[in-house]
Short mmCIF file of C-alpha atoms in Angstrom, two decimals:
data_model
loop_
_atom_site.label_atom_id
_atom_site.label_comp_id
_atom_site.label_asym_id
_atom_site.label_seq_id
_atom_site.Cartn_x
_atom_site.Cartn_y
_atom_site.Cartn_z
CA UNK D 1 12.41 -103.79 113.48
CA UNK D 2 9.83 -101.80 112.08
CA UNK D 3 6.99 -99.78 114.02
CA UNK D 4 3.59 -101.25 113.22
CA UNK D 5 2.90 -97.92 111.54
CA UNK D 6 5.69 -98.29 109.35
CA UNK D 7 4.57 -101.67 108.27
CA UNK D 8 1.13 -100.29 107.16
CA UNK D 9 2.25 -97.71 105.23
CA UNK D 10 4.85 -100.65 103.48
CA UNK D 11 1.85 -102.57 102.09
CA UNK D 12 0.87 -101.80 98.74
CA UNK D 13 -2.28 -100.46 97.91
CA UNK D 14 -4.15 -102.19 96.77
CA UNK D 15 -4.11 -104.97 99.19
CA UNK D 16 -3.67 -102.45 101.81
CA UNK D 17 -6.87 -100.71 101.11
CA UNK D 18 -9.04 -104.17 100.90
CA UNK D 19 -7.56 -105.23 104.85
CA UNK D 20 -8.01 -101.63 105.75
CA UNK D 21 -12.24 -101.65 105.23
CA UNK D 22 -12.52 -105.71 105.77
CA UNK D 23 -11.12 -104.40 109.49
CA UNK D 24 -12.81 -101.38 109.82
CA UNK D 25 -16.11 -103.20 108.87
CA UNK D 26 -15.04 -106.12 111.22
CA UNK D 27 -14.90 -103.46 114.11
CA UNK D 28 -17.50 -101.97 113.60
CA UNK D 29 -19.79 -104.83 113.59
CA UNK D 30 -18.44 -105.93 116.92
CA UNK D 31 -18.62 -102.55 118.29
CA UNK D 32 -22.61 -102.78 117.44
CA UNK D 33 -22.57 -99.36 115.03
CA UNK D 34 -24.28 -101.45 112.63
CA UNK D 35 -26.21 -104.77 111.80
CA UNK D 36 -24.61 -107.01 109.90
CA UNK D 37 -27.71 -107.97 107.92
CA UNK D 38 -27.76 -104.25 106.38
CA UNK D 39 -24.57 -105.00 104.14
CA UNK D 40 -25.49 -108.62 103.47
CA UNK D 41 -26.45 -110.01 100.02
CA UNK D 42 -29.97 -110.44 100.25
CA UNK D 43 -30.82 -110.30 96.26
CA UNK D 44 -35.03 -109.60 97.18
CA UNK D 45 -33.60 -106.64 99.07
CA UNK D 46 -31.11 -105.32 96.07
CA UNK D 47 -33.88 -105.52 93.37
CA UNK D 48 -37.62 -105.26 95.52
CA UNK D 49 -35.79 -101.95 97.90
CA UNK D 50 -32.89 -101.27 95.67
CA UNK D 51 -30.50 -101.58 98.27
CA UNK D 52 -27.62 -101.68 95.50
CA UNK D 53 -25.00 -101.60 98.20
CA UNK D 54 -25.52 -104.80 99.22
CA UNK D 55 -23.65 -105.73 95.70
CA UNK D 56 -20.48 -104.11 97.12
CA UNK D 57 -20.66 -104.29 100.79
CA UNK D 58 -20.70 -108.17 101.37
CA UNK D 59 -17.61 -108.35 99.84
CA UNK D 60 -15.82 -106.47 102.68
CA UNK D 61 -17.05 -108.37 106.00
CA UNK D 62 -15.26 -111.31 106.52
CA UNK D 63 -16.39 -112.30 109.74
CA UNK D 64 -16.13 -110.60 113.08
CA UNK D 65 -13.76 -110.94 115.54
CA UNK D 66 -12.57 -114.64 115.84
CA UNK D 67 -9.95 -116.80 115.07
CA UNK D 68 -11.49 -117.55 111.54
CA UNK D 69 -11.44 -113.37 110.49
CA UNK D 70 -7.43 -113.28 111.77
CA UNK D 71 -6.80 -116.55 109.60
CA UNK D 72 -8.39 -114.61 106.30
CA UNK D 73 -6.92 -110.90 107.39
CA UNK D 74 -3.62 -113.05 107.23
CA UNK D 75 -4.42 -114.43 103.83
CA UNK D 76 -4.76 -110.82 102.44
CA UNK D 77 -1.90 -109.21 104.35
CA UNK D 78 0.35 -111.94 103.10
CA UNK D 79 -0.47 -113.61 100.29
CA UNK D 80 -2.48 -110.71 98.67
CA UNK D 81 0.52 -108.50 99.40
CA UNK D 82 2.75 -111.18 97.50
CA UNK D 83 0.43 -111.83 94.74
CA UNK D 84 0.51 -107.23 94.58
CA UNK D 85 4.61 -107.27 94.81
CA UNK D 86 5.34 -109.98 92.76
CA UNK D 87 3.31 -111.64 90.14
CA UNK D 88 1.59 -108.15 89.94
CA UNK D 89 4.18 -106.02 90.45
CA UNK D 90 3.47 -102.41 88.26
CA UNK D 91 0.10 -103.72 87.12
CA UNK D 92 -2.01 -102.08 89.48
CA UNK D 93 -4.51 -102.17 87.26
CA UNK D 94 -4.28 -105.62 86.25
CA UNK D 95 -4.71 -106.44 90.16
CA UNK D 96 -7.78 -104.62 90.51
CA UNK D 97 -9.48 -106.22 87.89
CA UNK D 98 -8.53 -109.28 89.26
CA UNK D 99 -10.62 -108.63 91.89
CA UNK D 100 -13.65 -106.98 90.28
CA UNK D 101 -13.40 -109.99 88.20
CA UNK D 102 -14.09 -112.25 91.33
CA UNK D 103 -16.41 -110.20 92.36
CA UNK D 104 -18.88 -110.08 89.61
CA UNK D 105 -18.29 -114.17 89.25
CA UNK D 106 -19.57 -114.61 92.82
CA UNK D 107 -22.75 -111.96 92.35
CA UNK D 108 -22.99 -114.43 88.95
CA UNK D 109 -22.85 -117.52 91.21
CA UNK D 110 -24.51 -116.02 93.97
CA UNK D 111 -27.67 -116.00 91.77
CA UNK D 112 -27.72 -119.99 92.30
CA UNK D 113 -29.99 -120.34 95.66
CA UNK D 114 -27.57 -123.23 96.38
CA UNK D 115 -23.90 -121.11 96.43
CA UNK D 116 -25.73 -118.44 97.77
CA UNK D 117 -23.98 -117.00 100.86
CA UNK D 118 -24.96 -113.57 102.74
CA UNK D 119 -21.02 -112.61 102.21
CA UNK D 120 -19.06 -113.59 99.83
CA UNK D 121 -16.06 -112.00 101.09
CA UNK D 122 -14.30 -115.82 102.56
CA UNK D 123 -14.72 -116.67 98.78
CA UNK D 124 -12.78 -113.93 97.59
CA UNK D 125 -10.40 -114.42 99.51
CA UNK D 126 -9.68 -117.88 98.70
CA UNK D 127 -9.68 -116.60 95.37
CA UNK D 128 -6.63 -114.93 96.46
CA UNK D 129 -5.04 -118.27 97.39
CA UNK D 130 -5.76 -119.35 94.33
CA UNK D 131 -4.55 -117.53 92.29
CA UNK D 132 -1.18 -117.20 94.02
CA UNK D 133 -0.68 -120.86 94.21
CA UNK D 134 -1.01 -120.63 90.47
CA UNK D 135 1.42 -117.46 89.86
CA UNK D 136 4.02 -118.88 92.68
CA UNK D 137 3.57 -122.84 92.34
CA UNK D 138 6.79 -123.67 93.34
CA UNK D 139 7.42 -121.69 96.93
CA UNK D 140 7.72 -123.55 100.01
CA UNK D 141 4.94 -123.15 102.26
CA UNK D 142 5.48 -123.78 105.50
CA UNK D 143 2.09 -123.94 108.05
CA UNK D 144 3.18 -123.34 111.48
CA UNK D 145 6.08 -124.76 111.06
CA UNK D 146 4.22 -128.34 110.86
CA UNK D 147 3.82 -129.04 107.21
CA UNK D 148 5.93 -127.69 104.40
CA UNK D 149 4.54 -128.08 100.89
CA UNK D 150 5.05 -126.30 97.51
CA UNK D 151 2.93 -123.28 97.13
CA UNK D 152 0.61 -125.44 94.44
CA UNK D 153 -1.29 -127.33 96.56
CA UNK D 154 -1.80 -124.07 99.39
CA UNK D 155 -5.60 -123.66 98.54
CA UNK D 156 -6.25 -127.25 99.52
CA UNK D 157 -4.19 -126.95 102.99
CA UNK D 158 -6.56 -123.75 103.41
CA UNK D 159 -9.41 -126.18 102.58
CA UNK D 160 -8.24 -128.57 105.78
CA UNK D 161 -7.63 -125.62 107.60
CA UNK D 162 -11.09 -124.13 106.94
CA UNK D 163 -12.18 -128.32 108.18
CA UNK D 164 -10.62 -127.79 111.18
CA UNK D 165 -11.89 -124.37 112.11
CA UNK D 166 -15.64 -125.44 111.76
CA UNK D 167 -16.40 -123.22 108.36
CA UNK D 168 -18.62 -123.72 105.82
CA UNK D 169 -16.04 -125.72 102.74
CA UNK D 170 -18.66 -124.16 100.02
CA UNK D 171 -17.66 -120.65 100.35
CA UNK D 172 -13.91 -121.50 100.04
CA UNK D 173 -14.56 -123.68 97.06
CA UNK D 174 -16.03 -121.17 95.23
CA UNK D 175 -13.48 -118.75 95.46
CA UNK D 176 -11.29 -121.39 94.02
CA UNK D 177 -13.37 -121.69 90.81
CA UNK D 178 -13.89 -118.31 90.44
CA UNK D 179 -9.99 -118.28 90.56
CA UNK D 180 -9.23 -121.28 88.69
CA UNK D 181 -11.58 -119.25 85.68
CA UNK D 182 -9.43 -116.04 85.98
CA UNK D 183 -6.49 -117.79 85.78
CA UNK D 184 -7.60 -119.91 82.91
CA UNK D 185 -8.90 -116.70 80.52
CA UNK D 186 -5.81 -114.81 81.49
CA UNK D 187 -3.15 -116.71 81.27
CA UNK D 188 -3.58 -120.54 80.27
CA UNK D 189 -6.00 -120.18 77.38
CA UNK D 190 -3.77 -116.70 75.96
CA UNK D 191 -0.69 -118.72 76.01
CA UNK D 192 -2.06 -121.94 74.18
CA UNK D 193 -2.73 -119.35 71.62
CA UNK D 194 -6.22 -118.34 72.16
CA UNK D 195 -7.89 -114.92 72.98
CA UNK D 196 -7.53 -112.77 76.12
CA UNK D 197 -11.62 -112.38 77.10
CA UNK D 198 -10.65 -111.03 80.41
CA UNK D 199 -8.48 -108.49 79.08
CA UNK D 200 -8.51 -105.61 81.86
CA UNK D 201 -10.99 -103.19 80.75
CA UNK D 202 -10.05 -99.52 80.00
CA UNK D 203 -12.14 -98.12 82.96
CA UNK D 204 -10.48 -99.79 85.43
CA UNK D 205 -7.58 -97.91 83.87
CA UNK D 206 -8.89 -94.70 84.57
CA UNK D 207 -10.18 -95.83 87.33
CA UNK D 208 -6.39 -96.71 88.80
CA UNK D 209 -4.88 -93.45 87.23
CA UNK D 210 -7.54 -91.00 88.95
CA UNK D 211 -6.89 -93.40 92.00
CA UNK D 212 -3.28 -92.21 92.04
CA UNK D 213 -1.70 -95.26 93.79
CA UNK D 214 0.07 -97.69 91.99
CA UNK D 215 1.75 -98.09 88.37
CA UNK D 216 0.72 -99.75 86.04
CA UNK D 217 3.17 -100.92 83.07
CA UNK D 218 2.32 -99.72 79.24
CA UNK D 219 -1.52 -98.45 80.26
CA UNK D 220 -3.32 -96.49 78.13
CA UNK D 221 -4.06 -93.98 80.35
CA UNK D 222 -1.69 -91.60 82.03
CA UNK D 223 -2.61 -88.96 85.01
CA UNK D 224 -2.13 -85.38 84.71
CA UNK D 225 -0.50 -84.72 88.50
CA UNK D 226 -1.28 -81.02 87.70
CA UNK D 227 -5.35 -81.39 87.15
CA UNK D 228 -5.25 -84.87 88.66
CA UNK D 229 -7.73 -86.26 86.06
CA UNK D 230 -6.56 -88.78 83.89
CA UNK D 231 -6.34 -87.98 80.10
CA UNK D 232 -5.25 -90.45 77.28
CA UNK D 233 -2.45 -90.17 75.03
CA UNK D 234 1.40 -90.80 74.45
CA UNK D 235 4.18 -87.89 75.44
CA UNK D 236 6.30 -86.26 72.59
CA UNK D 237 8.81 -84.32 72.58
CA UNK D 238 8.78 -81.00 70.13
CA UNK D 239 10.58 -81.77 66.60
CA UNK D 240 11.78 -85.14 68.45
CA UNK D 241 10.60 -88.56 68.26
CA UNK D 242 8.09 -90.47 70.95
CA UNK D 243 9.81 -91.26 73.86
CA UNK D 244 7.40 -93.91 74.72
CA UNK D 245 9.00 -97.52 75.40
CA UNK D 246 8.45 -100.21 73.94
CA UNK D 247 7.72 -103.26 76.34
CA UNK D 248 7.09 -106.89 76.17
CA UNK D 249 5.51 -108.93 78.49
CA UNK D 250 5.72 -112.68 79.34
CA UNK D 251 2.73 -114.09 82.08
CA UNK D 252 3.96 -117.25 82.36
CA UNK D 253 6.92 -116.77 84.70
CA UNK D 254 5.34 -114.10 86.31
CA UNK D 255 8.30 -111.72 84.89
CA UNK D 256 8.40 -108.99 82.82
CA UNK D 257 11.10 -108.13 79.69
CA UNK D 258 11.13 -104.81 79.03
CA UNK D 259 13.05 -102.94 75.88
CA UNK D 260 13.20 -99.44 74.55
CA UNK D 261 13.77 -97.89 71.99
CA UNK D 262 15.92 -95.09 72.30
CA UNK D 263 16.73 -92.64 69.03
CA UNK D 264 20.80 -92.55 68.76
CA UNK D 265 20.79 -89.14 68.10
CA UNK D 266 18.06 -87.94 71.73
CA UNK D 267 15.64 -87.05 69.27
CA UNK D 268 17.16 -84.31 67.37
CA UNK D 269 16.76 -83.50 63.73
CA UNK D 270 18.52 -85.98 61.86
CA UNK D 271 20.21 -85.05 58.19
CA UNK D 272 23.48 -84.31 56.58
CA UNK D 273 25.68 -81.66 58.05
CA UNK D 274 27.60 -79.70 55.58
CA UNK D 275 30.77 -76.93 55.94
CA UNK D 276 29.63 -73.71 54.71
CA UNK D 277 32.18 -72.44 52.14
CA UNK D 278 32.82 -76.05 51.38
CA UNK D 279 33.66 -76.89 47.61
#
């Protein structure tokens, strides 16, 4: 059985470092360091005072100490964690868009006077739901050990779940269209053939490879461990060939295939050899 300190540093982290400040945040609030209205999204404030954080900061209070913030710090700490080992797995990058994605679809939404919330951190997190009922459809779910159901239908349990708790439905059905819209641009409309719009952008990228933490699979940006800034380009070895692999990746399992390419000879000089003194 593992020490709870060993199970922290065992979540990846990504999803690690979202539960880490939605707790901290959480604990502070309840230990009165700050006012919760300073972090909330109060648009007059972000454009009349320029109180940019506001942009950021609602996204990482998700209630304060109750039953309802242990029910979402579960969400992230399990499903999240899934979603970051599974579907997700070596695509750090990929993850964190996902969620800067959501992000800037709720500010977007947010905009409406009528989804507007002061945090829009609950509807991120049931964008989290979301999209791992979509990635993992087929998983039994079982809800304290009283209903069992396949992992498709897990954001609408969370919906009767939210019901029961006394929570506002809005906020959790946002996060499921902001999810349903990720999943649709990234993987539904690519594999009927269309474009990838919500292709993860190169800065998040860098972003990830200055980071440090993580892997992502075939990026276009690799980190220099001796300057720690992250540079761009492909490794090649002198008078040798790339030794870059070639990979190929399928979204709609949620598995990757991966080939390479490996010269027969290791890269040396390839030619004729010939006997000296030969006729």
């Amino acid at each position: 059985m593992s020490t709870p300190a060993q199970y922290y540093n065992s979540i990846p982290p990504v999803a690690k470092t979202y539960a880490t400040i939605c707790f901290v945040m959480s604990l502070a609030h309840n230990l009165h360091v700050y006012d919760y209205e300073i972090i909330a999204l109060i648009y007059g404030d972000v454009f009349k005072r320029f109180q940019i954080w506001r942009l950021i900061t609602n996204f990482f209070f998700i209630g304060p100490f109750s039953l309802t913030f242990a029910f979402r710090l579960f969400i992230i700490l399990k499903y999240g964690v899934q979603l970051e080992r599974g579907p997700f797995d070596k695509r750090t990058a990929d993850y964190v868009w996902m969620f800067f994605f959501g992000a800037l679809s709720l500010l977007v939404v947010a905009a409406i006077p009528f989804f507007r919330f002061l945090f829009m951190g609950p509807s991120l997190v049931s964008m989290i739901v979301y999209v791992w009922s979509r990635e993992l459809p087929n998983t039994r779910v079982n809800i304290q050990g009283l209903v069992e159901l396949k992992g498709f239908y897990l954001p609408w349990a969370m919906l009767a779940i939210d019901l029961v708790l006394g929570n506002r439905l809005m906020s959790s059905l946002l996060g499921i269209g902001v999810g349903h819209l990720y999943y649709f641009l990234t993987v539904l409309y690519p594999l009927a053939g269309g474009t990838n719009f919500c292709k993860t952008p190169l800065w998040v990228h860098k972003l990830v490879a200055y980071w440090g933490k993580g892997y992502q699979m075939n990026s276009p940006i690799q980190r220099d461990p001796s300057t720690g800034v992250a540079f761009q380009g492909r490794s090649r070895r002198v008078g040798g060939t790339s030794n870059a692999p070639t990979r190929a990746q399928t979204r709609n399992t949620g598995e990757e295939e991966t080939s390479t390419v490996t010269p027969s000879n290791g890269g040396a000089f390839s030619g004729r050899g010939r006997r000296l003194n030969a006729h």
